[in-house]
DNA sequence: GAGCTCTGAATTTTT
DNA sequence: TTCAGAGCTC
């Protein structure tokens, strides 16, 4: 039917560098791909090319940063190889963590795991650490022991960066150095406790994978499952992940990694650009290809972005260029305060919308999830629909965690955290009774039905009986039909929910969503794993696939915007303290990462870019000496960068009658006077 | 041992 | 404001 020439006509859609990467033969390949240079396209075409060359799709491993990225690439790939056998569905695609999970279920015996292990999210991991911290009596020390969150970060850092505790404390957590011995003890117990509970945390998924691969026979076996390994966003991988890739390439060296050192923004999670720099050293005979032509943004936007990143400490000179010209420079907008910023945004968003740019093609980006709350209120007031990405709200909600915990203890009756969570919701059950119940279950071979024979304190009897009844109804279902299981769980949980939390109706809605998501799954195990490893990232994911004609504005943290692009991008709160975040202004390295974060934000824009900076910020929290602060422009917009932009000063342009600036007296004055009303029995007017 | 109330502390990014 | 933890009472 089709000639060889026709069959590969799609290669003409690539530029020479992309094409070289796509049709590259065997051996290690490092693709340094700047923002918007067609990274996703190159990877997708590479997969398509390999398949069209007759490679077995199930022997291709595609590691990405999010599950969505993997799905998107495979979708594109399957669009290319529609002729012949597409089979992209058989490609092993997903995040490192998801692939680890899949492999560990297969090789659980070699890893010393039971096949029914459950996965803990960050919150559970913190809580378990906290529990052990209490057991060790570390919470009541003269000097305060690091908080559970800090403990987990330290632990995680050690594991992901493959660094010793002492070194990590020295370089990243100097104020915790005095707790070195206690931390080591804590981590030791944490590890044993997880193993007893048959649970893995996120880091364990990678850790167990590394250890599987460190056994030569297993490395041969596992690496031998694949002929090609492709990795996206390589600049955001950590040392442990690099180690994994080494192990996955013992039987071949067909590894292709794609990344951009200027977009490395996950240092806090142990990621290091060293992985990219050292790649040629790790894999002998590496070919390095660079993609510099940007297909996304108009040149003025790239000019500003290039200038901003050119001031980075160390950077690998790579100058993005584009054939897309524009008369319009990016705008740097100065606003009086957040309210004026909101007003400006809404006006401009609607203006672009009327000009024909749908809301979905416009995105508002910010450093931290809470920075959009005021805008969200205004959008709601103006009836502008939006979806917000970033901020892990849904899975962190207490009621969602409760319900998940019940599924988890059914899945893995050794899951201590899951049991505790559920049992403590019931009247008459506190930590010690909960521990007794768990012991009782474990003494009966881990059969959850054993709670039926537990002598419960009278106050707990009714709820525990209902709980037992539910367990008895659910156990025969095995791991099938998670949605039906959730339906049954909700029947039991309803009264606990109403008793424990207010605004029950809102929470019930979340549980209905959860049931809806579950209805797409045949296996409870798969449902649980997906939920932990790739939680619904936006309100959109909860309501099922949105209908095609639905339009909504995008709100996103910069981190969650990674890999995305829009016609119009608004970067808001571009002020020192928010960007760079005060929390990250400690070290030079942290600041450099914040600069790259700004770079990532700018390079998401295709046609229009607005950077806005409110002069004044009203604090939402108590306990601060002043109700607002005056903010400086984000330091990355230096005197070299700003001239490439068009500066707009809103307050000067259109003075407002209720402009607070006109009242030059400090706003504290009135509250002070009101307090003085009660001084010396004097009551002034 | 459970569960309530009060106090004090601290607010990023995410697999 | 929200959350965690300490301490008190039943």
CSV table of C-alpha atoms (C1' of nucleotides) in Angstrom, one decimal, chain A residues 122 147 367 369 428 430 432-433 557 560, chain B residues 1-3 9-15:
chain,number,residue,atom,x,y,z
A,122,UNK,CA,3.8,12.3,52.5
A,147,UNK,CA,9.1,19.1,63.4
A,367,UNK,CA,4.9,30.8,43.3
A,369,UNK,CA,-0.9,28.0,45.9
A,428,UNK,CA,-14.6,5.3,73.1
A,430,UNK,CA,-8.2,6.2,71.8
A,432,UNK,CA,-4.3,2.6,73.4
A,433,UNK,CA,-7.5,0.7,72.5
A,557,UNK,CA,1.6,27.1,40.6
A,560,UNK,CA,2.6,22.5,38.1
B,1,DG,C1',-7.7,5.9,78.9
B,2,DA,C1',-10.8,9.0,76.3
B,3,DG,C1',-11.8,13.4,75.1
B,9,DA,C1',3.4,28.4,66.8
B,10,DA,C1',3.8,28.9,61.9
B,11,DT,C1',2.4,29.3,57.3
B,12,DT,C1',6.5,26.7,49.3
B,13,DT,C1',7.2,24.0,45.6
B,14,DT,C1',5.4,17.7,44.9
B,15,DT,C1',6.3,12.1,43.5
